[in-house]
Amino acid sequence: MEVNGVGWIAAIIIGGLAGWLAEQFMKSNMGVVMNILLGIVGAIVLNAILAFAGMGFTGWIAYLIVGFIGACILIAIGRAVRR
């Protein structure tokens, strides 16, 4: 089973890295587990949106970039909901 051209273990590692980068960029304070979840969920959500728009990306670099952007969006939405 693969997720956008990367395996499940690689998706967890790349998702964690993407979540950590988003945490640093957005200056939020979250734990390692939340970083992994944000990176993976952000990548899945943004990939679904991009697929709906007719764009699709595969590979670990694309997964990292999409995960980072998706995690940043999720952090921004979380901040907006809390206010």
Coordinates of N, CA and C in Angstrom, one line a residue:
M1 N 0.8 -1.2 0.0 CA 0.0 0.0 0.0 C 0.9 1.2 0.0
E2 N 0.5 2.2 -0.8 CA 1.3 3.4 -0.9 C 0.4 4.6 -0.9
V3 N 1.0 5.7 -0.4 CA 0.3 7.0 -0.3 C 1.0 7.9 -1.2
N4 N 0.5 8.3 -2.4 CA 1.1 9.3 -3.3 C 2.5 8.9 -3.6
G5 N 2.8 7.6 -3.9 CA 4.1 7.2 -4.3 C 5.1 6.9 -3.2
V6 N 4.7 7.1 -2.0 CA 5.5 6.7 -0.8 C 4.8 5.7 0.0
G7 N 5.6 4.8 0.7 CA 5.0 3.8 1.6 C 4.5 4.4 2.9
W8 N 3.8 3.6 3.6 CA 3.2 4.1 4.9 C 4.3 4.6 5.9
I9 N 5.4 3.9 6.0 CA 6.4 4.3 6.9 C 7.0 5.6 6.5
A10 N 7.3 5.7 5.2 CA 7.8 7.0 4.7 C 6.8 8.1 4.8
A11 N 5.5 7.8 4.7 CA 4.5 8.8 4.8 C 4.5 9.3 6.3
I12 N 4.7 8.5 7.2 CA 4.7 8.9 8.6 C 6.0 9.8 8.9
I13 N 7.1 9.3 8.4 CA 8.3 10.1 8.6 C 8.2 11.5 7.9
I14 N 7.8 11.5 6.6 CA 7.7 12.7 5.8 C 6.6 13.6 6.4
G15 N 5.5 13.0 6.9 CA 4.4 13.7 7.5 C 4.9 14.4 8.8
G16 N 5.7 13.7 9.6 CA 6.3 14.3 10.8 C 7.2 15.5 10.5
L17 N 8.0 15.3 9.5 CA 8.9 16.4 9.0 C 8.1 17.6 8.5
A18 N 7.0 17.3 7.7 CA 6.2 18.4 7.2 C 5.5 19.1 8.4
G19 N 5.0 18.3 9.3 CA 4.3 18.9 10.5 C 5.2 19.8 11.3
W20 N 6.5 19.3 11.5 CA 7.5 20.0 12.3 C 7.8 21.3 11.6
L21 N 8.0 21.3 10.3 CA 8.3 22.5 9.5 C 7.2 23.5 9.6
A22 N 5.9 23.0 9.5 CA 4.8 23.9 9.6 C 4.7 24.5 11.0
E23 N 5.0 23.7 12.0 CA 5.0 24.2 13.4 C 6.0 25.3 13.6
Q24 N 7.2 25.1 13.0 CA 8.3 26.2 13.1 C 7.8 27.4 12.3
F25 N 7.3 27.2 11.1 CA 6.9 28.3 10.2 C 5.7 29.1 10.8
M26 N 4.7 28.4 11.4 CA 3.6 29.1 12.0 C 3.7 29.5 13.4
K27 N 4.9 29.1 14.0 CA 5.2 29.4 15.4 C 4.1 28.9 16.4
S28 N 3.8 27.7 16.2 CA 2.8 27.0 17.1 C 3.6 26.1 18.0
N29 N 3.0 25.7 19.1 CA 3.7 24.8 20.0 C 3.0 23.5 20.2
M30 N 3.4 22.5 19.5 CA 2.7 21.2 19.5 C 3.7 20.1 19.7
G31 N 3.3 18.9 20.0 CA 4.2 17.8 20.3 C 4.5 17.1 19.0
V32 N 5.3 16.0 19.1 CA 5.7 15.2 18.0 C 4.5 14.5 17.4
V33 N 3.7 13.9 18.2 CA 2.5 13.2 17.6 C 1.6 14.1 16.8
M34 N 1.4 15.3 17.4 CA 0.5 16.3 16.6 C 1.2 16.7 15.3
N35 N 2.5 16.9 15.3 CA 3.2 17.2 14.1 C 3.0 16.2 13.0
I36 N 3.2 14.9 13.4 CA 3.0 13.8 12.5 C 1.6 13.8 11.9
L37 N 0.6 13.9 12.9 CA -0.8 14.0 12.4 C -1.1 15.1 11.5
L38 N -0.6 16.3 11.9 CA -0.9 17.5 11.0 C -0.2 17.3 9.6
G39 N 1.0 16.8 9.6 CA 1.6 16.6 8.3 C 0.9 15.6 7.4
I40 N 0.5 14.5 8.0 CA -0.2 13.4 7.2 C -1.6 13.9 6.8
V41 N -2.3 14.4 7.8 CA -3.7 14.8 7.5 C -3.7 16.0 6.5
G42 N -2.7 16.9 6.7 CA -2.6 18.1 5.8 C -2.3 17.6 4.4
A43 N -1.4 16.6 4.3 CA -1.1 16.1 2.9 C -2.3 15.4 2.3
I44 N -3.0 14.6 3.1 CA -4.2 13.9 2.5 C -5.3 14.9 2.1
V45 N -5.6 15.9 3.0 CA -6.6 16.9 2.7 C -6.3 17.7 1.4
L46 N -5.0 18.2 1.4 CA -4.6 19.1 0.3 C -4.5 18.3 -1.0
N47 N -4.1 17.0 -0.9 CA -4.0 16.2 -2.1 C -5.4 15.9 -2.6
A48 N -6.4 15.7 -1.7 CA -7.8 15.5 -2.2 C -8.3 16.8 -2.9
I49 N -8.0 17.9 -2.3 CA -8.5 19.2 -2.9 C -7.8 19.4 -4.3
L50 N -6.5 19.1 -4.4 CA -5.8 19.2 -5.6 C -6.3 18.2 -6.7
A51 N -6.6 17.0 -6.2 CA -7.1 16.0 -7.1 C -8.5 16.4 -7.7
F52 N -9.3 17.0 -6.8 CA -10.6 17.5 -7.3 C -10.4 18.6 -8.3
A53 N -9.4 19.4 -8.2 CA -9.1 20.5 -9.1 C -8.4 20.0 -10.4
G54 N -8.1 18.7 -10.4 CA -7.4 18.1 -11.6 C -5.9 18.0 -11.5
M55 N -5.3 18.3 -10.4 CA -3.9 18.3 -10.2 C -3.6 17.1 -9.2
G56 N -2.5 16.4 -9.5 CA -2.1 15.3 -8.6 C -0.6 15.3 -8.6
F57 N 0.0 15.0 -7.5 CA 1.4 14.9 -7.3 C 1.8 13.6 -6.6
T58 N 2.9 13.0 -7.0 CA 3.4 11.8 -6.4 C 4.9 12.0 -6.1
G59 N 5.4 11.2 -5.2 CA 6.8 11.3 -4.8 C 6.9 11.9 -3.4
W60 N 8.1 11.6 -2.8 CA 8.3 12.1 -1.4 C 8.5 13.6 -1.3
I61 N 9.1 14.2 -2.3 CA 9.3 15.7 -2.2 C 7.9 16.4 -2.4
A62 N 7.1 15.9 -3.3 CA 5.8 16.5 -3.4 C 5.0 16.3 -2.2
Y63 N 5.1 15.1 -1.6 CA 4.4 14.7 -0.3 C 4.8 15.7 0.8
L64 N 6.1 16.0 0.9 CA 6.6 16.9 1.9 C 6.1 18.3 1.7
I65 N 6.1 18.8 0.5 CA 5.6 20.2 0.2 C 4.1 20.3 0.4
V66 N 3.4 19.3 -0.1 CA 1.9 19.3 0.1 C 1.6 19.1 1.6
G67 N 2.3 18.3 2.3 CA 2.1 18.1 3.7 C 2.3 19.4 4.5
F68 N 3.4 20.0 4.1 CA 3.8 21.3 4.8 C 2.7 22.3 4.6
I69 N 2.2 22.5 3.4 CA 1.2 23.5 3.1 C -0.1 23.1 3.7
G70 N -0.5 21.9 3.6 CA -1.7 21.4 4.3 C -1.7 21.6 5.8
A71 N -0.5 21.3 6.4 CA -0.4 21.4 7.9 C -0.5 22.9 8.3
C72 N 0.1 23.8 7.5 CA 0.0 25.2 7.7 C -1.5 25.7 7.7
I73 N -2.2 25.1 6.7 CA -3.6 25.5 6.5 C -4.4 25.0 7.7
L74 N -4.1 23.7 8.2 CA -4.8 23.2 9.3 C -4.5 24.0 10.6
I75 N -3.3 24.4 10.8 CA -2.9 25.2 11.9 C -3.7 26.6 11.9
A76 N -3.7 27.2 10.7 CA -4.4 28.4 10.6 C -5.9 28.3 10.9
I77 N -6.5 27.2 10.4 CA -7.9 26.9 10.7 C -8.2 26.7 12.2
G78 N -7.3 25.9 12.8 CA -7.4 25.7 14.2 C -7.3 27.0 15.0
R79 N -6.4 27.9 14.6 CA -6.3 29.2 15.3 C -7.6 30.0 15.1
A80 N -8.1 30.0 13.9 CA -9.4 30.8 13.6 C -10.5 30.2 14.4
V81 N -10.6 28.9 14.6 CA -11.7 28.3 15.3 C -11.6 28.6 16.8
R82 N -10.4 28.6 17.4 CA -10.2 28.9 18.8 C -10.6 30.3 19.2
R83 N -10.5 31.3 18.2 CA -10.8 32.7 18.5 C -12.2 32.9 18.5

